[in-house]
Coordinates of C-alpha atoms and ligand atoms in Angstrom, one line a residue:
M1 CA 2.5 5.6 18.8
A2 CA 2.5 7.1 15.4
L3 CA 5.8 7.3 13.7
L4 CA 5.6 11.0 13.2
S5 CA 5.6 11.8 16.9
L6 CA 9.0 10.1 17.2
L7 CA 10.4 12.4 14.5
D8 CA 8.8 15.5 16.0
H9 CA 11.7 15.7 18.4
S10 CA 13.7 16.9 15.4
L11 CA 11.1 18.4 13.1
I12 CA 9.5 20.5 15.8
G13 CA 11.8 20.1 18.8
A14 CA 15.0 21.0 16.9
A15 CA 13.4 23.1 14.2
D16 CA 16.3 25.6 13.9
R17 CA 19.1 23.0 13.8
V18 CA 20.7 22.5 10.4
A19 CA 19.6 19.0 9.4
L20 CA 20.6 18.2 5.9
E21 CA 22.9 18.9 3.0
A22 CA 21.8 17.4 -0.3
D23 CA 22.8 17.2 -3.9
A24 CA 20.6 19.7 -5.8
A25 CA 20.2 20.5 -9.5
G26 CA 23.3 21.6 -11.5
G27 CA 25.8 20.2 -9.0
A28 CA 24.8 22.6 -6.2
T29 CA 24.3 21.6 -2.6
Q30 CA 21.2 22.5 -0.6
S31 CA 21.2 23.0 3.1
L32 CA 18.0 22.8 5.2
T33 CA 17.0 22.9 8.9
F34 CA 14.6 20.4 10.5
G35 CA 12.1 23.3 10.6
D36 CA 12.5 23.8 6.8
L37 CA 11.7 20.1 6.3
E38 CA 8.7 20.4 8.6
A39 CA 7.4 23.4 6.6
R40 CA 8.1 21.9 3.2
S41 CA 6.3 18.7 4.1
N42 CA 3.3 20.7 5.5
R43 CA 3.1 22.6 2.3
L44 CA 3.4 19.5 0.2
A45 CA 0.6 17.8 2.3
V46 CA -1.7 20.7 1.4
A47 CA -0.7 20.4 -2.3
L48 CA -1.3 16.7 -2.3
A49 CA -4.7 17.1 -0.7
A50 CA -5.5 19.7 -3.3
R51 CA -4.7 17.1 -5.9
G52 CA -7.2 14.8 -4.3
V53 CA -5.0 12.3 -2.5
T54 CA -6.5 11.1 0.8
R55 CA -5.7 8.7 3.6
G56 CA -5.2 5.1 2.3
D57 CA -4.5 6.1 -1.3
R58 CA -1.2 4.9 -2.7
L59 CA 1.3 7.4 -4.2
A60 CA 4.4 6.0 -5.9
F61 CA 7.7 7.6 -6.6
L62 CA 10.3 6.9 -9.3
L63 CA 13.2 9.1 -8.4
A64 CA 16.9 9.1 -7.7
N65 CA 17.8 10.5 -4.2
R66 CA 16.8 14.1 -3.8
V67 CA 15.2 16.2 -1.0
E68 CA 11.7 15.9 -2.6
I69 CA 11.6 12.2 -1.6
I70 CA 12.0 13.3 2.0
D71 CA 9.2 15.9 1.6
L72 CA 7.0 13.3 0.0
W73 CA 7.7 10.7 2.7
L74 CA 6.9 13.1 5.5
A75 CA 3.8 14.6 3.8
C76 CA 2.4 11.1 3.2
M77 CA 3.2 10.1 6.8
K78 CA 1.3 13.2 7.9
L79 CA -1.8 12.3 5.8
G80 CA -1.9 8.5 6.1
I81 CA -1.1 8.1 2.4
I82 CA 0.7 4.9 1.5
V83 CA 4.0 5.4 -0.3
V84 CA 5.1 3.0 -3.1
P85 CA 8.8 3.4 -3.8
I86 CA 10.0 2.2 -7.2
N87 CA 13.6 1.5 -8.0
V88 CA 14.8 4.2 -10.3
L89 CA 16.8 1.7 -12.3
Y90 CA 13.7 -0.2 -13.3
Q91 CA 12.5 -0.2 -16.9
Q92 CA 8.9 -0.1 -18.2
R93 CA 8.1 -3.8 -17.7
E94 CA 9.3 -3.8 -14.1
I95 CA 7.5 -0.5 -13.3
A96 CA 4.3 -1.7 -15.0
H97 CA 4.1 -4.7 -12.6
I98 CA 4.3 -2.5 -9.5
V99 CA 1.9 0.1 -10.7
G100 CA -0.6 -2.5 -11.8
D101 CA -0.5 -4.2 -8.5
A102 CA -0.4 -1.2 -6.1
E103 CA -2.7 1.0 -8.2
P104 CA -1.3 4.3 -7.1
L105 CA -3.2 7.4 -7.8
A106 CA -0.1 8.8 -9.5
V107 CA 3.7 8.3 -9.8
V108 CA 5.8 11.2 -8.7
T109 CA 8.8 11.3 -11.1
T110 CA 10.9 13.4 -13.4
A111 CA 9.8 14.5 -16.9
D112 CA 12.3 12.2 -18.6
R113 CA 10.8 9.1 -16.9
A114 CA 7.1 9.9 -17.5
A115 CA 7.0 8.0 -20.7
D116 CA 8.1 4.8 -18.8
L117 CA 4.8 4.7 -16.8
P118 CA 2.0 2.4 -18.0
T119 CA -0.6 4.2 -20.2
G120 CA -3.2 5.9 -18.1
T121 CA -1.0 6.3 -15.0
P122 CA -0.7 10.0 -14.1
A123 CA 2.9 11.2 -13.9
W124 CA 3.2 14.0 -11.3
I125 CA 6.4 15.8 -12.2
V126 CA 8.4 16.3 -9.1
E127 CA 9.4 19.9 -9.9
T128 CA 5.8 21.0 -10.6
L129 CA 4.6 19.4 -7.4
H130 CA 7.3 21.2 -5.5
E131 CA 6.4 24.5 -7.0
E132 CA 2.7 23.9 -6.2
A133 CA 3.6 23.1 -2.6
E134 CA 5.8 26.1 -2.2
A135 CA 3.0 28.4 -3.5
H136 CA 1.3 27.8 -0.2
T137 CA 3.3 30.5 1.5
E138 CA 0.8 30.8 4.4
I139 CA 1.7 27.3 5.5
T140 CA 4.9 27.2 7.6
R141 CA 6.0 25.2 10.6
A142 CA 2.6 25.2 12.2
R143 CA 0.8 22.0 11.0
P144 CA -2.3 22.6 8.9
A145 CA -5.6 21.3 10.2
M146 CA -5.6 18.4 7.7
V147 CA -2.4 17.1 9.3
T148 CA -3.4 17.5 12.9
A149 CA -6.8 15.9 12.1
T150 CA -5.2 12.8 10.6
V151 CA -4.7 10.1 13.2
C152 CA -2.3 7.3 12.3
D153 CA -1.5 4.5 14.7
A154 CA 1.0 1.6 14.6
D155 CA -1.2 -0.4 12.3
T156 CA -1.7 2.3 9.6
P157 CA 0.1 1.3 6.4
M158 CA 3.0 3.6 5.6
A159 CA 4.5 2.0 2.5
L160 CA 4.2 -0.8 0.0
V161 CA 7.7 -2.0 -0.7
Y162 CA 8.0 -4.5 -3.5
T163 CA 10.0 -7.7 -3.0
S164 CA 9.6 -11.2 -4.4
G165 CA 9.8 -12.7 -1.0
T166 CA 11.0 -16.3 -1.4
T167 CA 8.7 -17.3 -4.3
G168 CA 6.5 -16.1 -7.1
A169 CA 5.8 -12.7 -8.6
S170 CA 7.0 -9.5 -6.9
K171 CA 4.7 -8.6 -4.0
G172 CA 4.2 -5.4 -2.0
A173 CA 5.2 -5.8 1.6
V174 CA 2.8 -3.7 3.7
L175 CA 5.0 -1.8 6.2
T176 CA 3.2 0.1 8.8
H177 CA 3.9 3.2 10.8
G178 CA 4.5 0.8 13.8
N179 CA 7.1 -1.3 11.8
F180 CA 9.1 1.8 10.9
A181 CA 8.8 3.2 14.4
A182 CA 10.0 0.0 16.0
N183 CA 12.9 -0.3 13.6
A184 CA 14.0 3.4 14.1
L185 CA 13.7 3.1 17.9
V186 CA 15.7 -0.1 18.2
L187 CA 18.5 0.9 15.8
T188 CA 18.9 4.4 17.3
A189 CA 19.2 2.8 20.7
D190 CA 21.2 -0.3 19.7
W191 CA 23.7 1.6 17.5
G192 CA 23.8 4.6 19.8
M193 CA 22.8 7.3 17.3
R194 CA 23.3 10.8 18.7
A195 CA 22.3 14.3 17.8
D196 CA 25.9 15.2 17.1
D197 CA 26.4 12.4 14.5
R198 CA 27.0 13.2 10.9
L199 CA 25.5 10.6 8.6
L200 CA 26.7 10.2 5.0
N201 CA 23.8 8.6 3.1
T202 CA 24.6 7.3 -0.4
L203 CA 22.0 4.5 -0.3
P204 CA 19.0 4.8 -2.5
L205 CA 15.8 5.9 -0.7
F206 CA 13.6 3.5 -2.7
H207 CA 14.8 0.5 -0.6
V208 CA 14.3 0.1 3.1
H209 CA 18.0 0.2 3.9
G210 CA 18.1 3.9 2.9
L211 CA 14.5 4.7 3.8
G212 CA 13.8 2.8 7.0
N213 CA 17.3 2.9 8.4
A214 CA 19.2 6.0 7.2
L215 CA 16.3 8.4 6.9
H216 CA 14.6 7.5 10.1
L217 CA 17.7 7.2 12.3
W218 CA 18.7 10.7 11.1
L219 CA 15.2 12.1 11.8
L220 CA 14.9 10.3 15.2
S221 CA 18.3 11.2 16.5
G222 CA 18.2 14.7 15.1
C223 CA 21.7 14.4 13.7
H224 CA 23.0 15.9 10.5
M225 CA 22.8 14.0 7.1
K226 CA 24.5 14.4 3.8
L227 CA 22.3 12.9 1.1
T228 CA 23.9 12.2 -2.3
A229 CA 22.0 11.3 -5.5
R230 CA 23.7 7.9 -5.4
F231 CA 26.9 6.2 -4.4
E232 CA 29.8 7.0 -6.7
A233 CA 33.1 5.4 -5.8
S234 CA 35.0 8.1 -7.7
R235 CA 33.6 10.8 -5.4
A236 CA 34.0 8.9 -2.1
A237 CA 37.3 10.5 -1.1
E238 CA 35.8 13.9 -1.7
W239 CA 32.6 13.2 0.2
F240 CA 34.2 11.5 3.2
G241 CA 37.0 14.1 3.3
A242 CA 34.9 17.3 3.1
Y243 CA 31.9 16.0 5.2
A244 CA 33.8 14.0 7.7
P245 CA 30.9 11.7 8.6
T246 CA 30.8 9.9 12.0
V247 CA 28.3 7.2 10.6
F248 CA 28.1 5.5 7.3
F249 CA 25.6 2.8 6.2
G250 CA 26.4 0.8 3.2
V251 CA 26.1 -2.5 1.2
P252 CA 29.2 -4.7 0.8
T253 CA 29.9 -3.4 -2.7
M254 CA 30.4 0.1 -1.3
Y255 CA 32.9 -1.2 1.3
V256 CA 34.8 -3.1 -1.5
R257 CA 34.9 0.1 -3.5
L258 CA 36.2 2.1 -0.4
L259 CA 39.1 -0.3 -0.1
D260 CA 40.5 1.3 -3.3
L261 CA 41.1 4.6 -1.5
A262 CA 44.7 5.5 -0.7
A263 CA 45.9 4.4 2.7
D264 CA 46.3 7.9 4.2
T265 CA 42.8 8.9 2.9
A266 CA 41.4 5.8 4.5
R267 CA 43.1 6.5 7.8
A268 CA 41.8 10.1 7.8
I269 CA 38.3 8.9 7.1
G270 CA 38.5 6.4 10.0
A271 CA 39.8 9.1 12.4
H272 CA 36.6 11.1 12.0
A273 CA 34.2 8.1 12.1
R274 CA 32.4 6.3 14.9
L275 CA 30.4 3.6 13.1
F276 CA 30.3 1.8 9.8
V277 CA 27.3 -0.5 9.3
C278 CA 26.9 -3.0 6.5
G279 CA 24.0 -5.1 5.3
S280 CA 21.6 -6.2 2.5
A281 CA 24.1 -8.9 1.3
P282 CA 26.8 -11.0 2.9
L283 CA 30.0 -9.0 3.9
P284 CA 33.0 -11.2 3.1
A285 CA 35.2 -11.7 6.2
H286 CA 38.3 -10.6 4.2
V287 CA 36.6 -7.3 3.4
L288 CA 35.8 -6.7 7.0
E289 CA 39.4 -7.5 7.9
A290 CA 40.9 -5.3 5.1
F291 CA 38.6 -2.5 6.1
H292 CA 39.7 -2.8 9.8
E293 CA 43.3 -2.6 8.8
R294 CA 43.0 0.4 6.5
F295 CA 40.2 2.4 8.2
G296 CA 40.7 1.3 11.8
H297 CA 37.1 0.3 12.3
V298 CA 35.4 -3.1 12.6
I299 CA 32.3 -2.9 10.3
L300 CA 29.1 -3.7 12.2
E301 CA 27.2 -6.2 10.0
R302 CA 23.5 -6.6 10.4
Y303 CA 20.7 -8.6 8.7
G304 CA 17.3 -7.4 7.5
M305 CA 14.6 -7.9 4.9
T306 CA 12.2 -5.6 3.2
E307 CA 9.3 -7.5 4.9
T308 CA 10.8 -7.3 8.4
L309 CA 13.1 -4.3 8.3
M310 CA 16.1 -5.1 10.6
N311 CA 16.2 -8.4 12.6
V312 CA 19.7 -9.3 13.7
S313 CA 22.8 -7.2 14.3
N314 CA 26.3 -7.4 15.6
P315 CA 26.6 -5.5 18.8
Y316 CA 27.7 -1.9 19.1
H317 CA 29.5 -2.7 22.3
G318 CA 31.0 -6.1 22.2
E319 CA 32.4 -8.4 19.6
R320 CA 31.5 -7.8 16.0
R321 CA 32.2 -11.2 14.6
A322 CA 33.3 -11.5 11.0
G323 CA 31.1 -13.7 8.9
T324 CA 28.2 -13.5 11.3
V325 CA 25.2 -11.1 11.5
G326 CA 25.3 -11.1 15.3
L327 CA 22.4 -11.3 17.7
P328 CA 18.7 -10.6 17.5
L329 CA 17.9 -6.9 17.8
S330 CA 16.2 -5.7 21.0
L331 CA 12.6 -6.2 19.9
T332 CA 13.0 -9.2 17.6
S333 CA 12.9 -12.9 18.4
V334 CA 14.6 -15.4 16.1
R335 CA 14.0 -19.1 15.8
I336 CA 16.0 -21.5 13.6
V337 CA 13.8 -24.4 12.5
D338 CA 13.8 -27.6 10.5
E339 CA 11.5 -28.5 7.6
Q340 CA 8.8 -29.4 10.1
G341 CA 9.1 -26.1 11.9
A342 CA 10.8 -27.5 15.0
D343 CA 13.6 -25.7 16.6
V344 CA 17.0 -27.1 15.7
P345 CA 19.8 -27.4 18.2
V346 CA 22.7 -24.9 18.5
G347 CA 25.2 -25.5 15.6
T348 CA 22.5 -27.0 13.3
S349 CA 21.4 -25.2 10.1
G350 CA 17.8 -24.3 9.6
E351 CA 15.5 -21.6 8.3
L352 CA 15.3 -18.4 10.3
W353 CA 11.9 -17.4 11.5
V354 CA 11.4 -14.0 13.1
R355 CA 8.8 -12.3 15.2
G356 CA 8.5 -8.7 16.5
P357 CA 7.0 -5.3 15.9
N358 CA 9.3 -4.8 12.9
V359 CA 7.6 -7.6 10.9
C360 CA 5.3 -6.4 8.1
A361 CA 1.5 -6.8 8.1
G362 CA 1.6 -9.1 5.1
Y363 CA 1.6 -8.7 1.3
W364 CA -0.7 -6.2 -0.4
R365 CA -3.9 -7.9 -1.6
R366 CA -2.3 -11.4 -1.5
P367 CA -3.9 -13.2 1.4
E368 CA -2.5 -16.6 0.2
A369 CA 1.0 -15.4 0.0
T370 CA 0.6 -13.7 3.4
A371 CA -0.7 -16.9 4.9
A372 CA 2.2 -18.9 3.4
A373 CA 4.8 -16.4 4.7
F374 CA 3.7 -16.8 8.4
A375 CA 3.6 -19.9 10.6
D376 CA 2.1 -19.5 14.1
G377 CA 2.8 -15.8 14.1
W378 CA 6.4 -16.2 12.9
F379 CA 7.6 -14.8 9.6
R380 CA 9.5 -17.4 7.6
T381 CA 12.4 -15.5 6.1
G382 CA 13.6 -18.2 3.6
D383 CA 17.1 -17.5 4.8
I384 CA 19.2 -20.5 6.1
G385 CA 21.4 -20.0 9.1
V386 CA 23.0 -21.4 12.2
R387 CA 23.3 -20.2 15.8
A388 CA 26.4 -20.6 17.8
A389 CA 26.3 -21.5 21.5
D390 CA 26.8 -17.9 22.5
G391 CA 23.9 -16.8 20.2
Y392 CA 25.7 -15.3 17.2
I393 CA 23.9 -16.1 14.0
T394 CA 25.6 -16.9 10.7
L395 CA 23.7 -16.8 7.5
E396 CA 24.5 -19.7 5.2
G397 CA 22.3 -19.2 2.2
R398 CA 18.7 -18.8 1.0
R399 CA 15.9 -21.3 0.3
S400 CA 15.1 -19.3 -2.9
E401 CA 17.2 -18.7 -5.9
L402 CA 17.4 -15.0 -5.2
I403 CA 20.6 -13.4 -6.5
I404 CA 21.9 -10.3 -4.7
S405 CA 24.2 -8.0 -6.8
G406 CA 25.5 -4.9 -5.2
G407 CA 22.7 -5.1 -2.7
F408 CA 20.0 -5.1 -5.4
N409 CA 17.8 -8.2 -5.6
I410 CA 17.4 -10.2 -8.8
Y411 CA 14.9 -13.0 -9.3
P412 CA 16.2 -15.4 -11.9
R413 CA 12.7 -16.3 -13.1
E414 CA 12.1 -12.8 -14.4
I415 CA 15.2 -12.8 -16.6
E416 CA 14.5 -16.4 -17.6
E417 CA 11.0 -15.6 -18.8
L418 CA 12.3 -12.6 -20.8
L419 CA 15.0 -14.7 -22.4
M420 CA 12.6 -17.4 -23.4
E421 CA 10.4 -14.8 -25.2
Q422 CA 13.4 -14.1 -27.6
P423 CA 13.3 -15.8 -31.0
G424 CA 15.5 -18.8 -31.2
I425 CA 15.9 -19.3 -27.5
R426 CA 14.3 -22.5 -26.4
E427 CA 15.3 -22.8 -22.8
A428 CA 17.0 -20.5 -20.4
T429 CA 18.1 -20.5 -16.8
V430 CA 19.9 -17.8 -14.8
V431 CA 22.2 -18.3 -11.8
G432 CA 24.4 -16.1 -9.7
A433 CA 28.1 -16.2 -10.3
P434 CA 30.5 -15.0 -7.7
D435 CA 31.9 -11.5 -8.2
P436 CA 34.5 -9.9 -6.0
A437 CA 32.9 -6.4 -6.0
R438 CA 29.2 -7.0 -6.4
G439 CA 29.0 -10.3 -4.5
E440 CA 27.1 -12.0 -7.2
V441 CA 26.3 -11.3 -10.9
P442 CA 23.6 -13.0 -13.0
V443 CA 24.8 -15.4 -15.7
A444 CA 22.4 -17.0 -18.3
Y445 CA 22.6 -20.5 -19.7
V446 CA 20.6 -20.9 -22.8
V447 CA 19.6 -23.6 -25.2
S448 CA 19.3 -21.9 -28.6
D449 CA 18.8 -22.6 -32.3
A450 CA 21.8 -20.4 -33.3
D451 CA 24.8 -18.8 -31.7
I452 CA 24.1 -16.1 -29.2
D453 CA 24.9 -12.5 -30.1
A454 CA 25.6 -11.4 -26.6
A455 CA 25.9 -7.7 -27.4
A456 CA 22.6 -7.6 -29.4
L457 CA 20.8 -9.6 -26.7
T458 CA 22.2 -7.3 -23.9
A459 CA 21.1 -4.2 -25.9
L460 CA 17.6 -5.7 -26.2
L461 CA 17.3 -6.7 -22.5
R462 CA 18.6 -3.3 -21.4
T463 CA 15.3 -1.7 -22.6
Q464 CA 13.3 -4.0 -20.4
L465 CA 15.4 -4.7 -17.3
A466 CA 17.2 -2.7 -14.7
S467 CA 21.0 -2.6 -15.5
F468 CA 22.0 -4.7 -12.5
K469 CA 19.8 -7.6 -13.8
L470 CA 21.6 -7.9 -17.2
P471 CA 23.4 -11.2 -17.4
R472 CA 27.1 -10.7 -17.5
A473 CA 27.6 -13.8 -19.7
F474 CA 25.4 -16.0 -21.9
V475 CA 26.5 -19.6 -22.0
R476 CA 25.1 -21.7 -24.8
V477 CA 24.5 -25.3 -23.7
E478 CA 23.1 -28.4 -25.5
A479 CA 20.5 -29.0 -22.8
L480 CA 19.8 -27.9 -19.3
P481 CA 20.4 -30.5 -16.6
R482 CA 17.1 -31.5 -15.2
T483 CA 15.7 -33.9 -12.6
A484 CA 13.4 -36.7 -13.6
L485 CA 10.5 -34.3 -12.8
G486 CA 11.9 -31.6 -15.1
K487 CA 13.3 -29.2 -12.6
V488 CA 16.5 -27.5 -13.6
Q489 CA 19.5 -28.5 -11.5
K490 CA 21.3 -25.2 -11.4
H491 CA 24.2 -26.7 -9.4
L492 CA 25.1 -29.0 -12.3
L493 CA 25.6 -26.2 -14.8
P494 CA 29.2 -25.8 -16.1
P495 CA 31.1 -22.9 -14.5
V496 CA 31.5 -19.8 -16.6
S497 CA 35.0 -19.7 -18.2
Ligands
LIG501 C1 23.7 2.1 -9.2 N1 23.3 2.7 -10.3 C2 22.4 3.7 -10.0 C3 22.3 3.6 -8.6 N2 23.1 2.6 -8.1 N3 21.7 4.5 -10.7 C4 20.9 5.4 -10.0 N4 20.7 5.4 -8.7 C5 21.4 4.5 -7.9 N5 21.3 4.5 -6.6 C6 23.6 2.3 -11.7 C7 24.8 2.9 -12.4 O1 24.4 4.0 -13.1 C8 25.2 1.8 -13.3 O2 24.4 1.7 -14.4 C9 25.0 0.6 -12.5 O3 24.0 0.9 -11.6 C10 26.3 0.1 -11.7 O4 26.8 1.3 -11.2 P1 28.4 1.4 -10.7 O5 28.7 2.8 -10.5 O6 29.2 0.5 -11.5 O7 28.1 0.8 -9.3 P2 28.9 -0.1 -8.3 O8 30.3 0.5 -8.0 O9 28.9 -1.5 -8.8 O10 28.0 0.0 -7.0 C11 26.7 -0.3 -7.1 C12 26.0 0.3 -5.9 C13 24.6 -0.1 -6.0 C14 26.2 1.8 -5.8 C15 26.6 -0.3 -4.6 O11 24.5 -1.4 -6.3 C16 23.7 0.3 -4.8 O12 23.4 1.5 -4.6 N6 23.3 -0.6 -4.1 C17 22.5 -0.4 -2.9 C18 21.3 -1.3 -3.0 C19 20.4 -1.2 -1.7 O13 20.2 -0.2 -1.1 N7 19.9 -2.4 -1.3 C20 19.1 -2.4 -0.1 C21 17.9 -3.3 -0.4 P3 24.8 1.3 -15.9 O14 25.4 -0.1 -15.7 O15 23.6 1.4 -16.7 O16 25.9 2.3 -16.2 S1 16.9 -3.5 1.2 C22 17.6 -4.9 1.7 O17 18.2 -5.6 1.1 C23 17.3 -5.3 3.1 C24 16.2 -4.8 3.8 C25 18.5 -5.0 3.9 O18 19.0 -5.9 4.7 O19 19.0 -3.8 3.8
LIG502 P1 15.3 -7.7 0.3 O1 14.3 -8.7 -0.3 O2 15.8 -6.7 -0.6 O3 14.8 -7.2 1.5 O4 16.5 -8.6 0.7 C1 16.6 -9.3 1.9 C2 17.6 -10.4 1.8 O5 18.9 -9.9 1.8 C3 17.5 -11.3 3.0 O6 16.5 -12.2 3.0 C4 18.9 -11.9 3.0 O7 18.9 -13.0 2.2 C5 19.8 -10.8 2.4 N1 20.6 -10.1 3.4 C6 20.3 -9.0 4.1 N2 21.3 -8.7 4.9 C7 22.2 -9.6 4.8 C8 23.5 -9.9 5.4 N3 24.0 -9.1 6.3 N4 24.1 -11.0 5.1 C9 23.6 -11.9 4.2 N5 22.4 -11.7 3.6 C10 21.7 -10.6 3.9

């Protein structure tokens, strides 16, 4: 079944229901019905077609959260166009890799970011595109022929979402209409999403946590969503207070920030709410417990990946066990295996392999990486975990050196390579150091000819890396600890003082 037909229960079936309030330009708030979203995306589909985009083409966006991302996502879904979301915090070097690999026809962005695109890549300014779409006043809630004539099925690619997987350069996970449909159906059912829910979404729409979970659960359940440009801890009391959400999806850093709210504010927020979900990085058990005490809710922790969308979740009904990610979701199977790919017994650690309609079709134009990621039809997550006798799964770490900071992924190698390009730096290695709010933060160890000027180096790196990738400390060492074969032994590095 095409993804769109699931969302039609809201876009068409609940057209007159108020669907969304969103941050708009100049601090204003915009309110739209499902029918408005249907009409806007129909008009945008016509405008995109007029610009020559057709089924199978890639179209990227580099935008902070705004309604136009929803318009674009729906218009592309309607035309079979493949969306390539780009993290808005990325700088030129990071953007160039994705654009070079996905070869989008254009990148939809704001005027101030157009210069960050590689030379020769068309920047389609989001406001201009919106005006062009809105000029098609004859197109309303009735779908234009080009939409009704486009047939997408479960195997049609919907998005290329960039991730480094467990090894190598950043790759585009090919997520299909079927992957998103399965994810939306399962989560809506398993988490009991309802049309009378109020979902506060502060997650960025350029990652699948915001895009595949928040956006689709809202559109499938037909509930109401408040979309903010981004999460801001200083505005949380105002948002939660005025909007009174029943459902909130967040990363652990957001929950750590919410613990700073006054006790009576926290209690009032909890009184309106039904469900708090957390994922993308480990939720420390003490945060779950402190949140329970202050807000009166046990956070439901779940586990997913860009390549697989959601895999495992604590139950809605039943025990939400601190420190675990729960049980496999309804359409996903999970094996825990040893180095040879044999199932390990209960209580023994191994790599998680998953299978289900949520698992991506592979990596964009990388048959070898795709072949390496799958074994006998199972996707090798690279995550290490253990299953208890009653089935609850606890994640214990990763096979790769991936650092997750505030829910954003950081691949040490990218920073290491950039550091080693700097004059005077002979060797560099980057590791994750524990951080109470962000989970982990990157720290660099360097072998250099002279003292490190941390401020100057940070200023330089800031022009090339997203802010969350900037090392929080630079430690100068005489030599990096290496094995006889020359591999850096990161666990032997001295702790940061
Ligand atoms: C942070 N910044 C942003 C955003 N988030 N800028 C624009 N849009 C954003 N969404 C910038 C800030 O301007 C600042 O930059 C820096 O990041 C840190 O911001 P700060 O306010 O100090 O934030 P914080 O309190 O530390 O909280 C950070 C955060 C952010 C809001 C929790 O990390 C975040 O939105 N994380 C969500 C990531 C996510 O969605 N991951 C899902 C991946 P400067 O330093 O320059 O001032 S998908 C996934 O992992 C799988 C599938 C899964 O299981 O979900
Ligand atoms: P990404 O590449 O951004 O999709 O990140 C996926 C990775 O995030 C997974 O492979 C896990 O390592 C991690 N992750 C997601 N959810 C959780 C969770 N609840 N607990 C621990 N790690 C998680």
